[in-house]
XYZ file of N, CA and C in Angstrom:
798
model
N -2.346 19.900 32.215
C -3.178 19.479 33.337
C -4.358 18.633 32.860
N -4.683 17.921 33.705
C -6.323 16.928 33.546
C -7.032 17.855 32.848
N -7.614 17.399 31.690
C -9.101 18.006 31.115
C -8.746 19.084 30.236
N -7.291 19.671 30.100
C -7.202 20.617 29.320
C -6.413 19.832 28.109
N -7.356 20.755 26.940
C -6.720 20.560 25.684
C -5.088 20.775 25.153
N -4.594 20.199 24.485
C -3.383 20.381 24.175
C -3.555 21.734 23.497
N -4.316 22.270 22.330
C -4.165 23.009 21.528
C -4.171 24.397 22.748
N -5.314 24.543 23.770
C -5.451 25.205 25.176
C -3.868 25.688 25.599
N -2.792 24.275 25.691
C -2.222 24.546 26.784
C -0.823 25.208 25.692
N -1.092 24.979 25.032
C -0.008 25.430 23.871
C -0.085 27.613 23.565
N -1.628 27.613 23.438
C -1.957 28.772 23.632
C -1.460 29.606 25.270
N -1.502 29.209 26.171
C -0.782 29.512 27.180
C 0.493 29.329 27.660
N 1.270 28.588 27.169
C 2.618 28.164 27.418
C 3.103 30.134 26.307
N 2.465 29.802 25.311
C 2.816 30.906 23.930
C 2.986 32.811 24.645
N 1.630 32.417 25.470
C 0.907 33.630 26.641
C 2.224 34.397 27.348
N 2.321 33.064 28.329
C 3.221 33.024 29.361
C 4.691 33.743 28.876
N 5.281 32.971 27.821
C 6.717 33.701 27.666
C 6.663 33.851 25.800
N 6.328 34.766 25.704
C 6.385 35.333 23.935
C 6.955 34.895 23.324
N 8.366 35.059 23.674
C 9.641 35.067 23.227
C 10.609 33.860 23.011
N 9.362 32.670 23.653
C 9.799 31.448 23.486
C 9.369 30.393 22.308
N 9.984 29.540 22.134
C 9.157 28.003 21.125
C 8.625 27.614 21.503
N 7.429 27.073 21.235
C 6.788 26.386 21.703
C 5.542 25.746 20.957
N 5.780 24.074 20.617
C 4.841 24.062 19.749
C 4.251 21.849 20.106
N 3.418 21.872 19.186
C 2.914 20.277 19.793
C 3.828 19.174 19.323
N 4.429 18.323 19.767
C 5.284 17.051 19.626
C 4.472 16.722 18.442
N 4.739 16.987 17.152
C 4.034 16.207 15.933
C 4.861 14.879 15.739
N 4.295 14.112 14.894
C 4.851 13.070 14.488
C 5.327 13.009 12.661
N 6.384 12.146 12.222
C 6.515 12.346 11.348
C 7.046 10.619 10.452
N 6.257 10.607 9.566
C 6.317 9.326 9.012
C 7.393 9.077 7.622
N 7.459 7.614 7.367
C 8.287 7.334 6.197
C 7.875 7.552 5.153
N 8.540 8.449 4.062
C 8.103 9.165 2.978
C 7.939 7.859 1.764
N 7.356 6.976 1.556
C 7.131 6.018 0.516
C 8.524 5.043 0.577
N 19.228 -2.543 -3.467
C 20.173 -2.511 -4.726
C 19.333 -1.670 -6.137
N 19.360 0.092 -6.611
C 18.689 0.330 -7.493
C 19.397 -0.986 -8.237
N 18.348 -1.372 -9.214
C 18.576 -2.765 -10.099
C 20.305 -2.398 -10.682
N 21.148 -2.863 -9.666
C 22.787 -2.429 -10.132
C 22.836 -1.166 -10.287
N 22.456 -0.307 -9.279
C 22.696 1.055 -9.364
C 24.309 1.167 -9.260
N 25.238 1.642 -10.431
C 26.486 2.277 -10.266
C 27.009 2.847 -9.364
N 27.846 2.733 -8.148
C 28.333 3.061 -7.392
C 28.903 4.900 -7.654
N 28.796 5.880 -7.123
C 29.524 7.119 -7.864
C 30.629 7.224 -7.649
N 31.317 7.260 -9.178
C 32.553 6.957 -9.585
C 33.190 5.669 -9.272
N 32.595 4.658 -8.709
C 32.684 3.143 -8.512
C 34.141 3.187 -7.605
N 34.017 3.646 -6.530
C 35.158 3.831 -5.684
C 34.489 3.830 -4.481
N 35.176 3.605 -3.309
C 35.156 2.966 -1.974
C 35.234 4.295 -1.097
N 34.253 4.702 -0.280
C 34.152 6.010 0.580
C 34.238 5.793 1.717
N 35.491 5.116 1.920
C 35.570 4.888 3.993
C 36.153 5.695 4.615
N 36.565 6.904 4.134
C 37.022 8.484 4.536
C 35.728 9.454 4.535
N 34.598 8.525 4.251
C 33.459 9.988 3.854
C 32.418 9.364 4.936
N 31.698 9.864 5.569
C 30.591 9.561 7.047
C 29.576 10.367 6.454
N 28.055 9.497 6.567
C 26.963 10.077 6.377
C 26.025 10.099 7.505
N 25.049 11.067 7.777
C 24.284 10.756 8.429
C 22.473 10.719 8.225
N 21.729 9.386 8.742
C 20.507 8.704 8.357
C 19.926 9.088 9.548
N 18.718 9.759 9.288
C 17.328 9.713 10.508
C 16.041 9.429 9.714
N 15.718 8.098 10.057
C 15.147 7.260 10.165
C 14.566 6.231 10.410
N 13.992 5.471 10.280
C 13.572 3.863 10.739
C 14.577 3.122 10.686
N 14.969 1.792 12.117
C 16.040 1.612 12.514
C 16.746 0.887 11.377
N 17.970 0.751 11.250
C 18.974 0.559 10.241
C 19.556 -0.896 10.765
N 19.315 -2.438 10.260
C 20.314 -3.339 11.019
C 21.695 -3.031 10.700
N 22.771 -2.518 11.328
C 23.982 -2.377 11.028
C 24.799 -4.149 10.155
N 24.256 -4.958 11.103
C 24.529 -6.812 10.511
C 24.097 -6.961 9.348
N 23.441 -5.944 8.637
C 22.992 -6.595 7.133
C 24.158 -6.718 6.270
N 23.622 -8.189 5.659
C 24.884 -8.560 4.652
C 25.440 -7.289 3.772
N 24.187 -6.482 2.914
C 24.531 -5.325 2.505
C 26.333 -4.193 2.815
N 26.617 -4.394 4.479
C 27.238 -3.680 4.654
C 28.222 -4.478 5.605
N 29.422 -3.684 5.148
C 30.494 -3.517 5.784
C 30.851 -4.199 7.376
N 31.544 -4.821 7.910
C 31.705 -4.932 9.757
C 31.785 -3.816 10.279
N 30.841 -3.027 10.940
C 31.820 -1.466 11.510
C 31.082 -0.523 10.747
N 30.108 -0.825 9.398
C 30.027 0.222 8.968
C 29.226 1.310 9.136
N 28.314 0.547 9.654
C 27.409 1.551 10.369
C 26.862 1.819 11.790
N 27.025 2.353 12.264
C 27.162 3.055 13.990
C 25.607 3.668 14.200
N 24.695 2.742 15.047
C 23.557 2.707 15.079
C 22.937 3.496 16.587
N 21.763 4.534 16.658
C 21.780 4.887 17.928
C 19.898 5.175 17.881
N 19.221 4.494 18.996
C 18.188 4.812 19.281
C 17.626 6.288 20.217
N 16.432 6.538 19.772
C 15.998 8.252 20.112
C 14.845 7.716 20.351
N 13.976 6.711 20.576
C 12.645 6.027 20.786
C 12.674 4.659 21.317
N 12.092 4.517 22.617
C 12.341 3.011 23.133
C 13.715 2.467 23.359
N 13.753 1.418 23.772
C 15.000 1.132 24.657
C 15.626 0.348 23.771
N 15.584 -0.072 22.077
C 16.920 -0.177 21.572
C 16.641 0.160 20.382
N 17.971 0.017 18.990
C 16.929 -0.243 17.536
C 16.437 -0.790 17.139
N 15.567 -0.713 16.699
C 14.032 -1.691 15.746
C 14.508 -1.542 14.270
N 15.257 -2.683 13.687
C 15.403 -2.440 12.267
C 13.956 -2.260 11.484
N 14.324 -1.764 10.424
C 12.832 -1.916 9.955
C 13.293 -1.615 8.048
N 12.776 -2.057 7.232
C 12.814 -2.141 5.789
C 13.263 -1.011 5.385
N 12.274 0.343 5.643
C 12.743 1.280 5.271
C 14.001 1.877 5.036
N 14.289 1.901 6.834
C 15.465 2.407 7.167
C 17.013 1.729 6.470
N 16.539 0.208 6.405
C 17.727 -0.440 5.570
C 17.829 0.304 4.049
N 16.628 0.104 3.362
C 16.911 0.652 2.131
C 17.531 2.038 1.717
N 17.118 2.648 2.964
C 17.476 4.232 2.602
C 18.777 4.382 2.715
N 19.663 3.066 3.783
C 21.044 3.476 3.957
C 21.841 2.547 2.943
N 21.344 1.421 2.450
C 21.759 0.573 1.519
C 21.983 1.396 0.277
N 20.845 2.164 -0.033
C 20.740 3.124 -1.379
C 22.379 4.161 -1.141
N 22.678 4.896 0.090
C 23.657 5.267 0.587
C 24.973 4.722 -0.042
N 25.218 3.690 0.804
C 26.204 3.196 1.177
C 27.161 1.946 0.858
N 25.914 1.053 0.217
C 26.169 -0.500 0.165
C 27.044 -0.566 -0.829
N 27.515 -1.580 -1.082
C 28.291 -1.935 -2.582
C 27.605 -1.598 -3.873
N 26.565 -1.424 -4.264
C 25.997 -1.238 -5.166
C 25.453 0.362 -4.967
N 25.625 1.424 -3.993
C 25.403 1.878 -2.902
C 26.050 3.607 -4.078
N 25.317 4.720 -3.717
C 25.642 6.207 -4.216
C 27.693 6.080 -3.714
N 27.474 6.041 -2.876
C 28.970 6.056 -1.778
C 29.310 5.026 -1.318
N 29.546 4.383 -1.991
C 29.938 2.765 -1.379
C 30.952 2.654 -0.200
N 30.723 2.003 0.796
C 31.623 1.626 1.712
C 31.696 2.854 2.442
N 31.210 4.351 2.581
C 31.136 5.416 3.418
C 30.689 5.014 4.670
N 30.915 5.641 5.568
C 30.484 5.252 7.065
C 29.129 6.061 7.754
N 27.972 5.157 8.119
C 26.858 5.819 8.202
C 26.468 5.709 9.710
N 25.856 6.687 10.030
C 25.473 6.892 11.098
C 24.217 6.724 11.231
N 23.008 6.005 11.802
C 21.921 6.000 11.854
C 21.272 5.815 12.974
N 20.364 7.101 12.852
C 19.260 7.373 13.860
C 18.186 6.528 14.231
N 17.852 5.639 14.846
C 16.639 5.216 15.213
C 15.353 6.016 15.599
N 14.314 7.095 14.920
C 13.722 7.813 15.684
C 12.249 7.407 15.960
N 12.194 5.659 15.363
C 10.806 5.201 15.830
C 10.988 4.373 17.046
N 12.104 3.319 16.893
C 12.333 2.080 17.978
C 11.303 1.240 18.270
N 10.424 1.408 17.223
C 9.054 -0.005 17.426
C 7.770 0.525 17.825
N 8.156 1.914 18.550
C 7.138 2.579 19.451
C 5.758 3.394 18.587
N 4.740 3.642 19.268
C 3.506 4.401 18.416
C 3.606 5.898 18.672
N 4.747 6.236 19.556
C 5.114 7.711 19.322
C 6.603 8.146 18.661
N 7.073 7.140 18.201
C 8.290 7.239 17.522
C 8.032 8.214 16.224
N 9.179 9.041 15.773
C 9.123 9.903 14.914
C 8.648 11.210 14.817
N 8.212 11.160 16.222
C 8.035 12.792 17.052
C 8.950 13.797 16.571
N 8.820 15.019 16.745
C 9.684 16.106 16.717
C 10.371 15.877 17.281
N 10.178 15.549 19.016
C 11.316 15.538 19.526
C 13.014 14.199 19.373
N 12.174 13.408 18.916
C 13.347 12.305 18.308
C 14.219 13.013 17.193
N 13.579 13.690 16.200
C 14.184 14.438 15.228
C 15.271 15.070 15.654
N 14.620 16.195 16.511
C 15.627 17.014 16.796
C 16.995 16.366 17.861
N 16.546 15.691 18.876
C 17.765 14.857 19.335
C 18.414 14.391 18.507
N 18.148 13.638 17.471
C 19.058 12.929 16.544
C 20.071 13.887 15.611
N 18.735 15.203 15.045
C 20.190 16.009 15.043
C 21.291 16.532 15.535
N 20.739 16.848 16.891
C 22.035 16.488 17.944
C 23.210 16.069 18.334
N 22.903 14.873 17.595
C 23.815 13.881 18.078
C 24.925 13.952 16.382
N 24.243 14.010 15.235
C 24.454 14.267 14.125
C 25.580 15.450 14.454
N 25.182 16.659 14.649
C 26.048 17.941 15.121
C 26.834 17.478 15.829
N 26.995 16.403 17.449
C 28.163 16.136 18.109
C 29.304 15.632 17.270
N 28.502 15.118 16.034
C 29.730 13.697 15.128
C 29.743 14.608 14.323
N 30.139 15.574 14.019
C 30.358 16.544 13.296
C 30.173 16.364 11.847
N 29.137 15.794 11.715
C 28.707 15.322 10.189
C 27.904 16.768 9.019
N 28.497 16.575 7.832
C 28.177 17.126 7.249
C 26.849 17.640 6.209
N 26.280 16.145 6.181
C 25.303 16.058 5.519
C 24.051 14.888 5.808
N 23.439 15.010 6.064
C 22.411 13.967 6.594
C 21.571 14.192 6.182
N 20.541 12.463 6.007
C 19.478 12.516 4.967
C 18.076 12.169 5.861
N 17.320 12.259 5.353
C 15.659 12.776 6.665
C 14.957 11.960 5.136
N 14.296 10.489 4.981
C 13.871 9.955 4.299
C 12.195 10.273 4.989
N 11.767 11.101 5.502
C 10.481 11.314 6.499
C 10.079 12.648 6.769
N 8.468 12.499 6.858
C 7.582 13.434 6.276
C 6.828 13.534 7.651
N 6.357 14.890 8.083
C 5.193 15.643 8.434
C 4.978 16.821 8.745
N 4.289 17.303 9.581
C 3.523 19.039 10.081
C 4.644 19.995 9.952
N 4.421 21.282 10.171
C 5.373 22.073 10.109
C 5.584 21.821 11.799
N 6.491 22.403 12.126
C 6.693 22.897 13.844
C 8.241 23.523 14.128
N 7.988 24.295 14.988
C 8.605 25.342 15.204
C 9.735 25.161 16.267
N 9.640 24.039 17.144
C 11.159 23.449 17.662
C 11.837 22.610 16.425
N 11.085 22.229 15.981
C 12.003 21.432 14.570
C 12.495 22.538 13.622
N 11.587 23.352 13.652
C 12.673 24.444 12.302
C 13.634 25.279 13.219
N 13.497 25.638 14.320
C 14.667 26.207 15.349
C 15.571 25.002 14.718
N 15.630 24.053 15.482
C 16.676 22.932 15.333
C 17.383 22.831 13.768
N 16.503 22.878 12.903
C 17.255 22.375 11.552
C 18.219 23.703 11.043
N 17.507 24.983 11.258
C 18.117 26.270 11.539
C 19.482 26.447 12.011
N 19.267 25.803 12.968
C 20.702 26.348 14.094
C 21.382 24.975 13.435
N 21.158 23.627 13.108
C 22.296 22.868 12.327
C 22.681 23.064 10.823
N 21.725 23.857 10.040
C 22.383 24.227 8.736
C 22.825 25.543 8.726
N 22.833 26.397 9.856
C 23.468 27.698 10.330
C 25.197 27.493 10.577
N 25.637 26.275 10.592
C 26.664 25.295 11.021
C 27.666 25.122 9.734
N 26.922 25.033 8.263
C 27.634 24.666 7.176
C 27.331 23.255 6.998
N 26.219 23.151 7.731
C 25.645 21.813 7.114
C 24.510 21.293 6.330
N 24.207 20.159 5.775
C 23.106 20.459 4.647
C 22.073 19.280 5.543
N 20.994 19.333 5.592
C 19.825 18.346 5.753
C 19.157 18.196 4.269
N 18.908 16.500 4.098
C 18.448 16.452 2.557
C 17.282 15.653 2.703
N 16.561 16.181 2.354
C 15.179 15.098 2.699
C 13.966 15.093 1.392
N 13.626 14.165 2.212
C 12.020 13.664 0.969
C 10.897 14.664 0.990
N 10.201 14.778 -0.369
C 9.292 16.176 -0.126
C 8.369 15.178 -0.093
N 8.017 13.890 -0.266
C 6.702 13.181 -0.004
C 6.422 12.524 -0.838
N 5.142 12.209 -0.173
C 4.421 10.942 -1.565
C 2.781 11.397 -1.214
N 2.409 12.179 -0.840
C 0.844 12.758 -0.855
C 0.073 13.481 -2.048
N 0.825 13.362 -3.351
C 0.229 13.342 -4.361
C 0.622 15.545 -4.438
N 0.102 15.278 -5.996
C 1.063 16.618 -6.227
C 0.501 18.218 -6.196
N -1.177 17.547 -5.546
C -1.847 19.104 -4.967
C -1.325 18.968 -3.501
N -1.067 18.108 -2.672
C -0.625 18.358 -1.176
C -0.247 19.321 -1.337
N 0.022 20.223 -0.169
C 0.298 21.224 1.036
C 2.100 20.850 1.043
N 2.710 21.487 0.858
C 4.052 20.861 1.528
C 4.380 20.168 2.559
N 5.280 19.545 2.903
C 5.856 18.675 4.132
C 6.775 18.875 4.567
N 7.493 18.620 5.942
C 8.001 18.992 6.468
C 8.779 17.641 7.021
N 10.706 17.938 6.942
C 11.194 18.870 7.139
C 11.831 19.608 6.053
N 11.242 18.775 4.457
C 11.905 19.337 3.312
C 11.284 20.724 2.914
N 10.392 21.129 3.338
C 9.678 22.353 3.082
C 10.532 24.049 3.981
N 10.908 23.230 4.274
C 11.737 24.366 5.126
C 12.949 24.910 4.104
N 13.240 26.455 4.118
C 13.725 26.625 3.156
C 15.659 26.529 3.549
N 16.277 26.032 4.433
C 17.101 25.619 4.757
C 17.540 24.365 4.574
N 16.581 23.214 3.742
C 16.847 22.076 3.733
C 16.566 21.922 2.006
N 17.530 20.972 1.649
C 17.445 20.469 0.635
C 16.527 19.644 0.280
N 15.415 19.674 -0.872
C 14.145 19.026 -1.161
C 14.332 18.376 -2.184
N 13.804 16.741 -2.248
C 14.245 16.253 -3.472
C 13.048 15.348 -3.634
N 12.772 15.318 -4.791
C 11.344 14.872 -5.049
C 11.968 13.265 -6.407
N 10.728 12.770 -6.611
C 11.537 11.378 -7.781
C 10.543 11.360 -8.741
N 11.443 11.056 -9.665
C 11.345 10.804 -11.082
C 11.749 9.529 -11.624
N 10.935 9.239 -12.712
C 10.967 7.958 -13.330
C 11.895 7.979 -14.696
N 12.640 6.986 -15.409
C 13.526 7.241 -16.162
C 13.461 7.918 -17.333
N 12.064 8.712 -17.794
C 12.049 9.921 -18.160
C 12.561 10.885 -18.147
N 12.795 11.051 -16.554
C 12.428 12.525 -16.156
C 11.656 13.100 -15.842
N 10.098 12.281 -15.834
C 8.777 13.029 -15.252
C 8.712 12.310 -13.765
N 8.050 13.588 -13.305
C 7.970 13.389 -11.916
C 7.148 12.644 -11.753
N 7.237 11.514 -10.148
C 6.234 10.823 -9.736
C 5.172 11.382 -9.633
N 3.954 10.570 -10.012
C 2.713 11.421 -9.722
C 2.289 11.491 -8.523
N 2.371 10.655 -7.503
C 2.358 10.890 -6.365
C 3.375 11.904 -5.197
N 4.378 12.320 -6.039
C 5.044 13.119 -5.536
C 4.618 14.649 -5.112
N 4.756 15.142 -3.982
C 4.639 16.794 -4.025
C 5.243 17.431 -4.738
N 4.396 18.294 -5.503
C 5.443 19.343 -6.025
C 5.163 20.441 -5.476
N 6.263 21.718 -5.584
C 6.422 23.081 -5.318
C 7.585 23.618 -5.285
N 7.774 25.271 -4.813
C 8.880 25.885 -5.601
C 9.971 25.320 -4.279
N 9.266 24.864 -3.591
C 10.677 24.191 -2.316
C 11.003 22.653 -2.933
N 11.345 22.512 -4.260
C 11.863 21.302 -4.542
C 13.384 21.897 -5.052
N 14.166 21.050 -4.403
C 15.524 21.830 -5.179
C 15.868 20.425 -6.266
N 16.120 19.224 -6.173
C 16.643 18.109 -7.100
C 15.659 16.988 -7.070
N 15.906 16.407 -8.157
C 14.853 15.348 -8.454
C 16.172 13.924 -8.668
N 15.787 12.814 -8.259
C 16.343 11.615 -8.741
C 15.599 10.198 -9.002
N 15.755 8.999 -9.220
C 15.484 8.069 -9.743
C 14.155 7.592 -8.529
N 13.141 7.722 -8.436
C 12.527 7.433 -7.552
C 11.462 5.758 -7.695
N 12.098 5.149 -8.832
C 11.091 4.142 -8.982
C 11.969 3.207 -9.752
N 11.367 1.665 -10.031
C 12.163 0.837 -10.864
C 13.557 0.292 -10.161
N 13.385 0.637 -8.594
C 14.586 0.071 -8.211
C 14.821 -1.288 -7.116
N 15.821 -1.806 -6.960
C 14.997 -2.825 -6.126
C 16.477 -2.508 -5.241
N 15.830 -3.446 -4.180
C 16.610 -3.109 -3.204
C 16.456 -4.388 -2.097
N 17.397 -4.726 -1.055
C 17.210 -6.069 -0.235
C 16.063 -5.101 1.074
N 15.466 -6.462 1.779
C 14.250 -6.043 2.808
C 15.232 -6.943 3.609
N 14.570 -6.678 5.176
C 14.801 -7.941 6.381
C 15.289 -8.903 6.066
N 14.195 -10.013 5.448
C 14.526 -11.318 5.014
C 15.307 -10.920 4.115
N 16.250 -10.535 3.814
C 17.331 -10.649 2.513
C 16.535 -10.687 0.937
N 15.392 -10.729 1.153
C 14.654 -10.716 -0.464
C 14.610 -9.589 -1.148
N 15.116 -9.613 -2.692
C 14.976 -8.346 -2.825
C 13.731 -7.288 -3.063
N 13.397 -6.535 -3.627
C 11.719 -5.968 -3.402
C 11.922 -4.592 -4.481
N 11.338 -4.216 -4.793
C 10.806 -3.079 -5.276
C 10.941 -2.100 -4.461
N 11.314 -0.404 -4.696
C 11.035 0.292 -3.650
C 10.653 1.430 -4.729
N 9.522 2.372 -4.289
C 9.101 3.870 -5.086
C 9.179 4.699 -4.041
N 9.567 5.972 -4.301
C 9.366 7.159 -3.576
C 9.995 8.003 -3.816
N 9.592 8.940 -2.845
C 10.607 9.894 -2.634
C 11.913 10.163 -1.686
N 11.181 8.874 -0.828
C 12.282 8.399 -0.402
C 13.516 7.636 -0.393
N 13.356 7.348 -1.325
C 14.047 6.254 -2.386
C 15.623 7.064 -3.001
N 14.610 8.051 -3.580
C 15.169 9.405 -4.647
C 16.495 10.011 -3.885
N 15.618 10.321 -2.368
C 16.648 11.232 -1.591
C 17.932 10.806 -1.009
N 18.087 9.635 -0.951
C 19.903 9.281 -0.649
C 20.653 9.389 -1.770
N 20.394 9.282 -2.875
C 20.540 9.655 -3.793
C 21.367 11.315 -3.947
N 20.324 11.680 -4.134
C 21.119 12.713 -3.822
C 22.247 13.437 -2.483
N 22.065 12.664 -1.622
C 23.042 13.069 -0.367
C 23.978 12.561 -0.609
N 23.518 11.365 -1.239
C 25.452 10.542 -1.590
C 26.220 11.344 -2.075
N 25.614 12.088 -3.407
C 26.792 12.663 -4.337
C 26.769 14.325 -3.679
N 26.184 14.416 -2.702
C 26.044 15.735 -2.280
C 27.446 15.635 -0.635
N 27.262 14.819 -0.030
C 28.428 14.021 0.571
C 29.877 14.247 -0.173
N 29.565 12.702 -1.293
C 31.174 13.013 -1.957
C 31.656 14.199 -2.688
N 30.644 14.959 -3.262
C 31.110 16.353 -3.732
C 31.464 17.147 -2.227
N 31.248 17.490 -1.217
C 31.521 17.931 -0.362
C 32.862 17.546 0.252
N 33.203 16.714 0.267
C 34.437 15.997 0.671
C 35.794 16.235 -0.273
N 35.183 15.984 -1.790
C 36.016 16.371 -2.882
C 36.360 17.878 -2.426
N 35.194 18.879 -2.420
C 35.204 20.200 -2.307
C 35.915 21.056 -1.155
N 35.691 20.663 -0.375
C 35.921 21.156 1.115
C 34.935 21.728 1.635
N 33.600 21.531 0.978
C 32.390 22.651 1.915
C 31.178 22.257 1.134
N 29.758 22.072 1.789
C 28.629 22.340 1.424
C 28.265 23.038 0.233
N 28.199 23.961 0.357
C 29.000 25.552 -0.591
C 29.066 25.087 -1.990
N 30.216 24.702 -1.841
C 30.572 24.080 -2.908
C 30.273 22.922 -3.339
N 29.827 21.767 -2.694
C 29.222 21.062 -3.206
C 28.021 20.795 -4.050
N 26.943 21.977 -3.341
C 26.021 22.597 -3.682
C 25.864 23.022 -4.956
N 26.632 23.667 -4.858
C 27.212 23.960 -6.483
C 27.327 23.726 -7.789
N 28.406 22.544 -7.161
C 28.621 22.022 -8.340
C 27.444 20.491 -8.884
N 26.697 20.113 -7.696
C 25.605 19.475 -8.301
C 24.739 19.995 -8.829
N 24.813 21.059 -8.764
C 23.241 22.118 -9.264
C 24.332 22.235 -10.736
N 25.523 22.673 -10.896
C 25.922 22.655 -12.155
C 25.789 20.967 -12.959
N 25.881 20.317 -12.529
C 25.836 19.082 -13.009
C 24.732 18.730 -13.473
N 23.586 18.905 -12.768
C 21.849 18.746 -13.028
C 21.523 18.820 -14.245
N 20.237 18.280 -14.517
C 19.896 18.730 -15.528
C 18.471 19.528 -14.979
N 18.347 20.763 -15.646
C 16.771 21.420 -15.074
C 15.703 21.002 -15.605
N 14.807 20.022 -15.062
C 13.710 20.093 -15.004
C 12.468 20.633 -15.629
């Protein structure tokens, strides 16, 4: 109502029915060709489907495939490509790509807009993720905790499915982030060709894998190529081979598994 505080009306919605969710529409932002990154196992994945929530994806980029990627807006009235979102699915998918030639699904959950990347885009997009019966999807994006978003990620990795996302770039006393902080989701933080972690990266005991998070380049809009660091960078990375091990495997489960056997610890 007029004049009342959100934090107010949240406290009364909570009042009213106990037993319900109920929490504030947070917003959640983008977490920060690898130079001829090796394709895994340099083979063609057009039997394997991933799924991307993030900043809009041009499906027309030279990068990819005719067909290959199946694009759907959750903010504003169409997709808004945007840099990010290309790189995160290029890192995926592209010819030079974790899973080359796999078929990606991507979420639009900003669409250009200044409330894009809300909770509630999130959780629709997983939605729609769960209708396409996808197995593994990657969340390159960071913020607040909230409690319709962890219902939601809950009830889709309650499913046998994995969410893999970026733990951040707020430097390595931050607070955790969300939605990799949740202990149902896979957390993957980046490292430089050491092995030491970004310094800007979060750390904590909700990091499950680390990958190449810097030194890589990758195509933008204009087709130029660019530099990209993060942790967002890091995290398709790992969904790719968390994907094709799953597919190899027959299950999460097992995929799980056997990348954690593969790893090296940290």
């Amino acid at each position: 109502p007029s004049g009342m505080r959100a934090q107010s009306a949240l406290r009364i919605l909570r009042g009213l029915d106990p037993d319900g969710l109920f929490d504030l529409n947070t917003v959640y932002l983008p977490s920060g060709m690898a130079a001829h990154f090796r394709g895994y196992a340099e083979q063609t994945h057009r039997d394997l489907t991933v799924g991307v929530i993030d900043a809009g994806v041009p499906a027309q980029a030279p990068v990819f495939a005719a067909g290959q990627v199946e694009t759907r807006h959750f903010r504003g009235t169409s997709v808004v490509p945007h840099d990010h979102g290309l790189q995160v699915a290029a890192i995926l998918g592209s010819g030079n790509g974790v899973v080359p030639g796999a078929r990606i699904l991507a979420a639009d959950v900003y669409g250009g807009q200044p409330t894009g990347g809300s909770a509630d885009t999130l959780i629709r997009a997983l939605g729609w993720m769960a209708e396409s019966d996808l197995r593994v999807v990657n969340i390159s994006i960071v913020g607040p905790e909230n409690l319709a978003l962890r219902a939601a990620v809950q009830r889709f990795t309650d499913q046998g499915r994995l969410i893999v996302a970026a733990v951040g770039n707020d430097g390595a006393s931050a607070r955790p982030l969300y939605p990799a902080a949740y202990e149902a989701v896979i957390a993957v933080t980046g490292v430089d060709a050491n092995g030491d972690v970004l310094p800007e990266a979060i750390r904590g005991d909700h990091v499950d894998f680390a990958a190449r998070g810097m030194d890589m380049v990758w195509p933008s809009l204009n087709e130029r190529s660019v530099q990209v660091r993060g942790t967002s960078f890091a995290t398709p990375i790992v969904t790719g081979l968390l994907s094709h091990q799953t597919l190899l495997l027959g299950s999460t489960e097992a995929a799980l598994n056997a990348l954690t056997m593969q790893a090296r610890d940290l």
